[in-house]
PDB file of C-alpha atoms in Angstrom:
ATOM      1  CA  MET A   1      -3.499  29.158  14.072  1.00 69.00           C
ATOM      2  CA  THR A   2      -6.626  31.325  11.938  1.00 74.00           C
ATOM      3  CA  GLU A   3      -8.336  29.070   9.364  1.00 79.00           C
ATOM      4  CA  ALA A   4      -6.596  30.439   6.604  1.00 78.00           C
ATOM      5  CA  VAL A   5      -2.652  29.741   7.371  1.00 75.00           C
ATOM      6  CA  LYS A   6      -4.638  26.470   7.622  1.00 77.00           C
ATOM      7  CA  THR A   7      -5.367  26.618   4.052  1.00 79.00           C
ATOM      8  CA  LYS A   8      -2.077  27.661   3.672  1.00 77.00           C
ATOM      9  CA  ILE A   9      -0.994  23.617   5.165  1.00 75.00           C
ATOM     10  CA  PHE A  10      -2.803  21.915   3.379  1.00 75.00           C
ATOM     11  CA  ASN A  11      -1.764  23.896  -0.314  1.00 76.00           C
ATOM     12  CA  ILE A  12       1.631  23.307   0.760  1.00 76.00           C
ATOM     13  CA  ALA A  13       2.029  20.006   2.209  1.00 74.00           C
ATOM     14  CA  LYS A  14      -0.156  18.357  -1.088  1.00 69.00           C
ATOM     15  CA  LEU A  15       3.050  19.828  -2.985  1.00 73.00           C
ATOM     16  CA  PRO A  16       4.591  16.766  -4.172  1.00 61.00           C
ATOM     17  CA  ASN A  17       8.469  17.681  -2.840  1.00 62.00           C
ATOM     18  CA  ILE A  18       6.875  17.573   0.718  1.00 67.00           C
ATOM     19  CA  HIS A  19       7.082  15.331   2.659  1.00 61.00           C
ATOM     20  CA  THR A  20       7.444  16.752   5.930  1.00 74.00           C
ATOM     21  CA  ALA A  21       6.681  19.724   8.583  1.00 76.00           C
ATOM     22  CA  ARG A  22       9.946  20.327   8.635  1.00 78.00           C
ATOM     23  CA  GLN A  23       9.200  21.449   4.486  1.00 80.00           C
ATOM     24  CA  VAL A  24       5.477  22.574   5.174  1.00 78.00           C
ATOM     25  CA  GLN A  25       7.736  25.125   7.724  1.00 81.00           C
ATOM     26  CA  ALA A  26      10.196  26.632   5.295  1.00 83.00           C
ATOM     27  CA  ALA A  27       7.320  26.520   2.788  1.00 80.00           C
ATOM     28  CA  LEU A  28       5.309  28.835   4.149  1.00 76.00           C
ATOM     29  CA  ARG A  29       8.384  31.509   5.077  1.00 75.00           C
ATOM     30  CA  ILE A  30       9.622  31.440   1.491  1.00 72.00           C
ATOM     31  CA  ARG A  31       5.921  32.573   0.950  1.00 70.00           C
ATOM     32  CA  GLY A  32       5.538  34.837   3.455  1.00 70.00           C
ATOM     33  CA  ALA A  33       3.211  34.058   6.192  1.00 69.00           C
ATOM     34  CA  LYS A  34       3.982  34.442   9.557  1.00 70.00           C
ATOM     35  CA  PRO A  35       6.325  32.456  10.610  1.00 71.00           C
ATOM     36  CA  ILE A  36       5.101  29.333  12.463  1.00 78.00           C
ATOM     37  CA  GLN A  37       8.308  28.100  15.363  1.00 73.00           C
ATOM     38  CA  SER A  38       6.172  24.899  16.549  1.00 78.00           C
ATOM     39  CA  LEU A  39       6.394  21.569  13.879  1.00 77.00           C
ATOM     40  CA  THR A  40       4.638  19.565  16.953  1.00 79.00           C
ATOM     41  CA  THR A  41       1.055  23.200  15.190  1.00 78.00           C
ATOM     42  CA  ILE A  42       2.138  22.307  11.378  1.00 76.00           C
ATOM     43  CA  ARG A  43       2.087  18.530  12.868  1.00 76.00           C
ATOM     44  CA  LYS A  44      -1.719  18.448  14.672  1.00 76.00           C
ATOM     45  CA  ALA A  45      -3.380  20.970  11.610  1.00 74.00           C
ATOM     46  CA  MET A  46      -1.789  19.062   8.528  1.00 70.00           C
ATOM     47  CA  SER A  47      -3.356  15.227  10.962  1.00 72.00           C
ATOM     48  CA  VAL A  48      -6.838  17.048   9.762  1.00 66.00           C
ATOM     49  CA  THR A  49      -6.584  16.060   6.090  1.00 61.00           C
ATOM     50  CA  HIS A  50      -3.637  14.032   6.193  1.00 52.00           C
ATOM     51  CA  ALA A  51      -2.332  11.331   8.150  1.00 46.00           C
ATOM     52  CA  TYR A  52       1.451  10.288   8.261  1.00 49.00           C
ATOM     53  CA  ARG A  53       1.655   6.973   6.274  1.00 50.00           C
ATOM     54  CA  LYS A  54       5.405   4.644   5.477  1.00 52.00           C
ATOM     55  CA  ILE A  55       6.052   4.977   1.941  1.00 52.00           C
ATOM     56  CA  PRO A  56       5.881   0.861   0.000  1.00 54.00           C
ATOM     57  CA  ALA A  57       9.343   0.367  -1.505  1.00 58.00           C
ATOM     58  CA  CYS A  58       8.638  -0.036  -5.073  1.00 65.00           C
ATOM     59  CA  PRO A  59      11.053  -0.595  -8.276  1.00 71.00           C
ATOM     60  CA  PRO A  60      10.424   1.245 -11.410  1.00 80.00           C
ATOM     61  CA  LEU A  61       8.492  -0.181 -14.030  1.00 89.00           C
ATOM     62  CA  THR A  62       9.673   0.849 -17.492  1.00 92.00           C
ATOM     63  CA  LEU A  63       6.733  -0.104 -20.709  1.00 95.00           C
ATOM     64  CA  ASN A  64       8.760  -3.679 -20.984  1.00 95.00           C
ATOM     65  CA  ARG A  65       8.457  -4.496 -17.454  1.00 94.00           C
ATOM     66  CA  LYS A  66       5.253  -3.624 -17.794  1.00 96.00           C
ATOM     67  CA  LEU A  67       4.399  -5.539 -20.748  1.00 97.00           C
ATOM     68  CA  LYS A  68       5.629  -9.226 -18.772  1.00 96.00           C
ATOM     69  CA  ARG A  69       4.296  -7.840 -15.784  1.00 96.00           C
ATOM     70  CA  LEU A  70       0.431  -7.803 -18.007  1.00 97.00           C
ATOM     71  CA  ALA A  71       1.390 -11.271 -19.738  1.00 97.00           C
ATOM     72  CA  TRP A  72       1.500 -13.003 -16.203  1.00 97.00           C
ATOM     73  CA  ALA A  73      -1.025 -11.436 -15.178  1.00 97.00           C
ATOM     74  CA  ARG A  74      -3.375 -13.139 -18.252  1.00 97.00           C
ATOM     75  CA  HIS A  75      -1.792 -16.569 -17.804  1.00 97.00           C
ATOM     76  CA  HIS A  76      -2.950 -17.400 -14.305  1.00 96.00           C
ATOM     77  CA  GLN A  77      -6.254 -15.669 -14.443  1.00 95.00           C
ATOM     78  CA  LEU A  78      -6.773 -17.922 -18.111  1.00 94.00           C
ATOM     79  CA  GLU A  79      -5.082 -21.120 -15.926  1.00 92.00           C
ATOM     80  CA  GLN A  80      -7.343 -20.282 -12.388  1.00 93.00           C
ATOM     81  CA  THR A  81      -4.321 -21.256 -10.378  1.00 94.00           C
ATOM     82  CA  ASN A  82      -4.185 -23.002  -6.985  1.00 94.00           C
ATOM     83  CA  TRP A  83      -2.436 -20.319  -5.317  1.00 95.00           C
ATOM     84  CA  ALA A  84      -3.100 -22.125  -2.579  1.00 93.00           C
ATOM     85  CA  ALA A  85      -0.307 -24.450  -3.287  1.00 94.00           C
ATOM     86  CA  ILE A  86       2.212 -22.178  -3.666  1.00 94.00           C
ATOM     87  CA  VAL A  87       4.751 -21.702  -1.353  1.00 93.00           C
ATOM     88  CA  PHE A  88       6.086 -17.954  -1.594  1.00 94.00           C
ATOM     89  CA  THR A  89       9.669 -16.933  -0.378  1.00 89.00           C
ATOM     90  CA  ASP A  90      11.700 -13.465   0.446  1.00 86.00           C
ATOM     91  CA  GLU A  91      14.901 -13.117   2.823  1.00 83.00           C
ATOM     92  CA  LYS A  92      14.140 -11.230   5.442  1.00 85.00           C
ATOM     93  CA  LYS A  93      16.600  -8.394   6.966  1.00 84.00           C
ATOM     94  CA  PHE A  94      16.257  -7.789  10.846  1.00 87.00           C
ATOM     95  CA  ASN A  95      18.242  -5.029  12.548  1.00 85.00           C
ATOM     96  CA  LEU A  96      19.407  -4.680  16.519  1.00 85.00           C
ATOM     97  CA  ASP A  97      17.883  -1.231  15.738  1.00 77.00           C
ATOM     98  CA  GLY A  98      14.706  -1.532  13.767  1.00 73.00           C
ATOM     99  CA  PRO A  99      14.217  -1.706  10.092  1.00 69.00           C
ATOM    100  CA  ASP A 100      15.441  -0.394   7.371  1.00 61.00           C
ATOM    101  CA  GLY A 101      14.359   1.633   4.168  1.00 51.00           C
ATOM    102  CA  PHE A 102      11.202   3.425   6.833  1.00 48.00           C
ATOM    103  CA  HIS A 103      10.514   6.318   4.914  1.00 46.00           C
ATOM    104  CA  LYS A 104       7.223   8.378   5.603  1.00 47.00           C
ATOM    105  CA  THR A 105       5.523  11.488   4.477  1.00 45.00           C
ATOM    106  CA  TRP A 106       2.913  12.978   5.242  1.00 46.00           C
ATOM    107  CA  VAL A 107      -0.077  12.240   2.535  1.00 44.00           C
ATOM    108  CA  GLU A 108      -4.049  13.220   2.553  1.00 46.00           C
ATOM    109  CA  ARG A 109      -5.707  10.449   3.407  1.00 47.00           C
ATOM    110  CA  THR A 110      -8.259   9.148   1.029  1.00 48.00           C
ATOM    111  CA  ALA A 111      -4.767   9.426  -1.344  1.00 48.00           C
ATOM    112  CA  ASP A 112      -2.445   6.327  -2.152  1.00 47.00           C
ATOM    113  CA  VAL A 113       0.559   6.656  -0.510  1.00 42.00           C
ATOM    114  CA  PRO A 114       3.788   7.241  -2.988  1.00 43.00           C
ATOM    115  CA  ASN A 115       6.556   4.865  -3.960  1.00 42.00           C
ATOM    116  CA  VAL A 116      10.290   5.338  -3.578  1.00 38.00           C
ATOM    117  CA  TRP A 117      12.558   3.709  -6.088  1.00 37.00           C
ATOM    118  CA  SER A 118      14.326   1.180  -4.632  1.00 36.00           C
ATOM    119  CA  ARG A 119      17.400  -1.020  -6.372  1.00 35.00           C
ATOM    120  CA  HIS A 120      16.393  -4.347  -7.465  1.00 38.00           C
ATOM    121  CA  SER A 121      19.344  -6.703  -6.313  1.00 37.00           C
ATOM    122  CA  GLY A 122      19.065 -10.100  -4.651  1.00 38.00           C
ATOM    123  CA  GLY A 123      20.865 -11.879  -1.254  1.00 36.00           C
ATOM    124  CA  GLY A 124      22.793 -14.873   0.017  1.00 31.00           C
ATOM    125  CA  GLY A 125      23.341 -16.554   2.553  1.00 33.00           C
ATOM    126  CA  CYS A 126      21.506 -19.752   3.656  1.00 35.00           C
ATOM    127  CA  MET A 127      17.912 -21.745   2.673  1.00 42.00           C
ATOM    128  CA  ASP A 128      16.894 -24.635   5.360  1.00 43.00           C
ATOM    129  CA  ASN A 129      15.848 -27.687   3.594  1.00 62.00           C
ATOM    130  CA  MET A 130      12.227 -27.395   4.946  1.00 78.00           C
ATOM    131  CA  LEU A 131      10.725 -28.822   1.277  1.00 82.00           C
ATOM    132  CA  ASP A 132       9.810 -31.754   3.422  1.00 83.00           C
ATOM    133  CA  ARG A 133       7.471 -30.258   6.027  1.00 84.00           C
ATOM    134  CA  CYS A 134       5.861 -27.744   3.602  1.00 86.00           C
ATOM    135  CA  ARG A 135       4.825 -30.672   1.382  1.00 87.00           C
ATOM    136  CA  GLN A 136       3.062 -31.663   4.490  1.00 87.00           C
ATOM    137  CA  ILE A 137       1.459 -28.339   4.743  1.00 87.00           C
ATOM    138  CA  VAL A 138       0.970 -27.793   1.448  1.00 88.00           C
ATOM    139  CA  GLY A 139       0.903 -31.325  -0.343  1.00 88.00           C
ATOM    140  CA  PRO A 140       2.360 -32.928  -2.846  1.00 84.00           C
ATOM    141  CA  ASN A 141       1.648 -30.776  -6.449  1.00 87.00           C
ATOM    142  CA  MET A 142       3.746 -27.717  -4.149  1.00 91.00           C
ATOM    143  CA  GLY A 143       4.952 -24.704  -5.875  1.00 93.00           C
ATOM    144  CA  PHE A 144       7.372 -23.217  -5.127  1.00 93.00           C
ATOM    145  CA  GLN A 145       7.758 -19.239  -5.534  1.00 94.00           C
ATOM    146  CA  GLN A 146      11.579 -16.706  -5.800  1.00 90.00           C
ATOM    147  CA  ASN A 147      12.631 -14.020  -6.970  1.00 86.00           C
ATOM    148  CA  ASN A 148      14.493 -13.383 -10.205  1.00 83.00           C
ATOM    149  CA  ALA A 149      18.141 -12.361  -7.879  1.00 81.00           C
ATOM    150  CA  PRO A 150      21.294 -14.133  -9.976  1.00 82.00           C
ATOM    151  CA  VAL A 151      21.555 -16.599  -6.938  1.00 78.00           C
ATOM    152  CA  HIS A 152      18.128 -18.626  -7.616  1.00 83.00           C
ATOM    153  CA  LYS A 153      18.968 -18.461 -11.320  1.00 83.00           C
ATOM    154  CA  SER A 154      22.413 -20.528 -10.793  1.00 86.00           C
ATOM    155  CA  CYS A 155      23.538 -23.863 -12.058  1.00 89.00           C
ATOM    156  CA  LEU A 156      23.078 -25.089  -8.630  1.00 87.00           C
ATOM    157  CA  VAL A 157      20.079 -23.208  -7.080  1.00 85.00           C
ATOM    158  CA  LYS A 158      18.919 -25.068 -10.488  1.00 87.00           C
ATOM    159  CA  ASN A 159      19.923 -28.936  -9.932  1.00 89.00           C
ATOM    160  CA  PHE A 160      18.484 -28.976  -6.346  1.00 86.00           C
ATOM    161  CA  MET A 161      15.225 -27.616  -7.690  1.00 86.00           C
ATOM    162  CA  ASN A 162      14.758 -30.676 -10.024  1.00 88.00           C
ATOM    163  CA  ASN A 163      16.731 -33.253  -7.807  1.00 88.00           C
ATOM    164  CA  GLU A 164      13.654 -32.419  -5.465  1.00 85.00           C
ATOM    165  CA  ASN A 165      10.801 -32.877  -8.428  1.00 88.00           C
ATOM    166  CA  VAL A 166      10.657 -28.109  -7.185  1.00 88.00           C
ATOM    167  CA  GLU A 167       7.465 -27.071  -9.682  1.00 90.00           C
ATOM    168  CA  LEU A 168       9.119 -23.316  -9.619  1.00 92.00           C
ATOM    169  CA  LEU A 169       6.909 -21.011 -10.069  1.00 93.00           C
ATOM    170  CA  ASP A 170       7.452 -18.698 -13.568  1.00 93.00           C
ATOM    171  CA  TRP A 171       8.242 -15.132 -11.443  1.00 94.00           C
ATOM    172  CA  PRO A 172       7.571 -11.691 -13.689  1.00 94.00           C
ATOM    173  CA  ALA A 173      10.831  -8.769 -12.851  1.00 90.00           C
ATOM    174  CA  TYR A 174      10.155  -5.944  -9.978  1.00 90.00           C
ATOM    175  CA  SER A 175       6.938  -7.548  -8.286  1.00 92.00           C
ATOM    176  CA  PRO A 176       7.670  -7.227  -5.369  1.00 90.00           C
ATOM    177  CA  ASP A 177       3.576  -6.070  -4.979  1.00 92.00           C
ATOM    178  CA  PHE A 178       2.992  -9.836  -6.029  1.00 94.00           C
ATOM    179  CA  ASN A 179       4.605 -11.632  -3.052  1.00 94.00           C
ATOM    180  CA  ILE A 180       2.949 -11.950  -0.401  1.00 94.00           C
ATOM    181  CA  ILE A 181       5.678 -13.125   1.750  1.00 92.00           C
ATOM    182  CA  GLU A 182       6.189  -9.436   1.091  1.00 89.00           C
ATOM    183  CA  ASN A 183       3.346  -8.400   3.674  1.00 91.00           C
ATOM    184  CA  LEU A 184       3.630 -10.589   6.098  1.00 92.00           C
ATOM    185  CA  TRP A 185       7.291  -9.125   7.051  1.00 90.00           C
ATOM    186  CA  GLY A 186       6.165  -6.208   6.878  1.00 88.00           C
ATOM    187  CA  ILE A 187       3.654  -7.688   9.540  1.00 91.00           C
ATOM    188  CA  LEU A 188       5.982  -9.456  11.433  1.00 92.00           C
ATOM    189  CA  ALA A 189       8.498  -6.294  11.713  1.00 90.00           C
ATOM    190  CA  ARG A 190       5.682  -4.096  13.203  1.00 89.00           C
ATOM    191  CA  LYS A 191       5.663  -6.167  16.318  1.00 91.00           C
ATOM    192  CA  VAL A 192       9.003  -7.056  16.526  1.00 91.00           C
ATOM    193  CA  TYR A 193       9.728  -3.532  16.767  1.00 88.00           C
ATOM    194  CA  GLU A 194       6.410  -1.909  18.419  1.00 86.00           C
ATOM    195  CA  GLY A 195       6.835   0.850  20.007  1.00 80.00           C
ATOM    196  CA  ALA A 196      10.491   2.043  18.490  1.00 78.00           C
ATOM    197  CA  ARG A 197      11.677  -1.449  20.571  1.00 84.00           C
ATOM    198  CA  GLN A 198      15.648  -2.014  19.863  1.00 86.00           C
ATOM    199  CA  TYR A 199      17.140  -4.807  21.039  1.00 89.00           C
ATOM    200  CA  GLN A 200      20.523  -5.484  22.757  1.00 89.00           C
ATOM    201  CA  THR A 201      22.496  -8.038  21.100  1.00 90.00           C
ATOM    202  CA  VAL A 202      21.460 -10.805  18.233  1.00 90.00           C
ATOM    203  CA  LEU A 203      19.937 -13.457  20.950  1.00 92.00           C
ATOM    204  CA  GLU A 204      17.628 -11.126  22.369  1.00 93.00           C
ATOM    205  CA  LEU A 205      16.008  -9.878  18.834  1.00 92.00           C
ATOM    206  CA  LYS A 206      15.519 -13.233  17.508  1.00 92.00           C
ATOM    207  CA  ASN A 207      13.204 -14.453  20.691  1.00 94.00           C
ATOM    208  CA  ALA A 208      11.458 -11.779  19.463  1.00 94.00           C
ATOM    209  CA  ILE A 209      10.963 -12.849  16.202  1.00 93.00           C
ATOM    210  CA  LEU A 210      10.218 -16.267  17.156  1.00 94.00           C
ATOM    211  CA  LEU A 211       7.669 -14.971  19.536  1.00 95.00           C
ATOM    212  CA  ALA A 212       6.272 -12.589  17.166  1.00 94.00           C
ATOM    213  CA  TRP A 213       5.799 -15.416  14.834  1.00 93.00           C
ATOM    214  CA  GLU A 214       4.018 -17.468  16.990  1.00 93.00           C
ATOM    215  CA  THR A 215       1.147 -15.018  17.522  1.00 93.00           C
ATOM    216  CA  LEU A 216       0.620 -14.873  13.601  1.00 91.00           C
ATOM    217  CA  ASP A 217      -3.069 -15.700  13.085  1.00 89.00           C
ATOM    218  CA  GLN A 218      -3.700 -18.404  10.646  1.00 88.00           C
ATOM    219  CA  PRO A 219      -6.257 -15.654   9.264  1.00 92.00           C
ATOM    220  CA  VAL A 220      -4.371 -13.367   8.207  1.00 92.00           C
ATOM    221  CA  MET A 221      -2.245 -15.623   5.923  1.00 91.00           C
ATOM    222  CA  ALA A 222      -5.389 -17.103   4.519  1.00 93.00           C
ATOM    223  CA  ASN A 223      -6.298 -13.139   4.113  1.00 94.00           C
ATOM    224  CA  LEU A 224      -3.331 -12.614   2.183  1.00 94.00           C
ATOM    225  CA  TYR A 225      -3.256 -15.642  -0.029  1.00 95.00           C
ATOM    226  CA  ALA A 226      -7.089 -14.234  -0.538  1.00 94.00           C
ATOM    227  CA  SER A 227      -5.898 -10.944  -1.883  1.00 95.00           C
ATOM    228  CA  LEU A 228      -4.117 -12.847  -5.170  1.00 96.00           C
ATOM    229  CA  PRO A 229      -6.932 -13.563  -7.680  1.00 95.00           C
ATOM    230  CA  LYS A 230      -7.639  -9.670  -7.084  1.00 94.00           C
ATOM    231  CA  ARG A 231      -4.131  -8.332  -7.079  1.00 95.00           C
ATOM    232  CA  ILE A 232      -3.031  -9.986 -10.623  1.00 95.00           C
ATOM    233  CA  PHE A 233      -7.290  -8.483 -11.951  1.00 95.00           C
ATOM    234  CA  ASP A 234      -6.167  -5.549 -11.072  1.00 95.00           C
ATOM    235  CA  CYS A 235      -3.323  -4.984 -12.693  1.00 96.00           C
ATOM    236  CA  ALA A 236      -4.623  -7.403 -15.706  1.00 96.00           C
ATOM    237  CA  CYS A 237      -6.621  -3.998 -15.353  1.00 95.00           C
ATOM    238  CA  LEU A 238      -3.715  -1.832 -14.969  1.00 94.00           C
ATOM    239  CA  GLN A 239      -2.154  -2.460 -18.087  1.00 95.00           C
ATOM    240  CA  GLY A 240       0.703  -3.800 -15.809  1.00 95.00           C
ATOM    241  CA  ALA A 241       1.754  -1.356 -13.605  1.00 93.00           C
ATOM    242  CA  TYR A 242       1.548  -1.699  -9.392  1.00 91.00           C
ATOM    243  CA  VAL A 243      -1.381  -2.338  -7.542  1.00 89.00           C
ATOM    244  CA  GLN A 244      -1.054  -1.036  -4.628  1.00 66.00           C
ATOM    245  CA  GLY A 245       1.094   2.967  -3.658  1.00 45.00           C
ATOM    246  CA  ASN A 246       0.632   5.475  -6.640  1.00 37.00           C
ATOM    247  CA  ARG A 247      -0.491   4.028 -10.339  1.00 37.00           C
ATOM    248  CA  ASP A 248       0.051   6.361 -12.070  1.00 35.00           C
ATOM    249  CA  GLN A 249       4.541   7.281 -10.651  1.00 32.00           C
ATOM    250  CA  PHE A 250       5.974   4.924 -13.363  1.00 29.00           C
TER     251      PHE A 250
END
């Protein structure tokens, strides 16, 4: 492959609507370049300056949503919130054949990964009462984070939390980038599905999840908690925009 062809591949890969080697191949054909039949050849050329990375799912932010996130960030900057006393929560679905929503794209190694839009939705299900165990670990002044899914806003849930004397953390809508358990779920899923592994039974998958959970290091969780002040600071600097991914997209 000549340097001229490599340059064409690099330039095409930078286009916003190009995400795969097959799209690069088609774009080369449209531009009249000599056809490259092997996608592997294109991928090898792209790997010099690009990396094939997962696109994080983030819902789009309106101006009003940004302003609410900004106000929330500034509030917690002033309060100097003790994040170590907050229990973060969110559901996670594991499938036998692999994780949901796994979108990838070629991006320059020095560039941010672009976000892909996803719908803001809440899931049902049963939550075991682990509050006593949480208090043993975190302490009596524990705060509890949950997103704004309709099921969390129901009278039944509110009454339960009040009866248990649980202090709920006020949470801005459309803010998965603040929730560190999202990162933890990602780490866990990579362990469970390492090597593109799939599972035949629910029991096999459950055992793999429990085993992966046992291998999580405490420093990993400590680092996630330690990242929260910077996330809050970055959000304030970005006027409420997302603190991860392509900051200019929304």
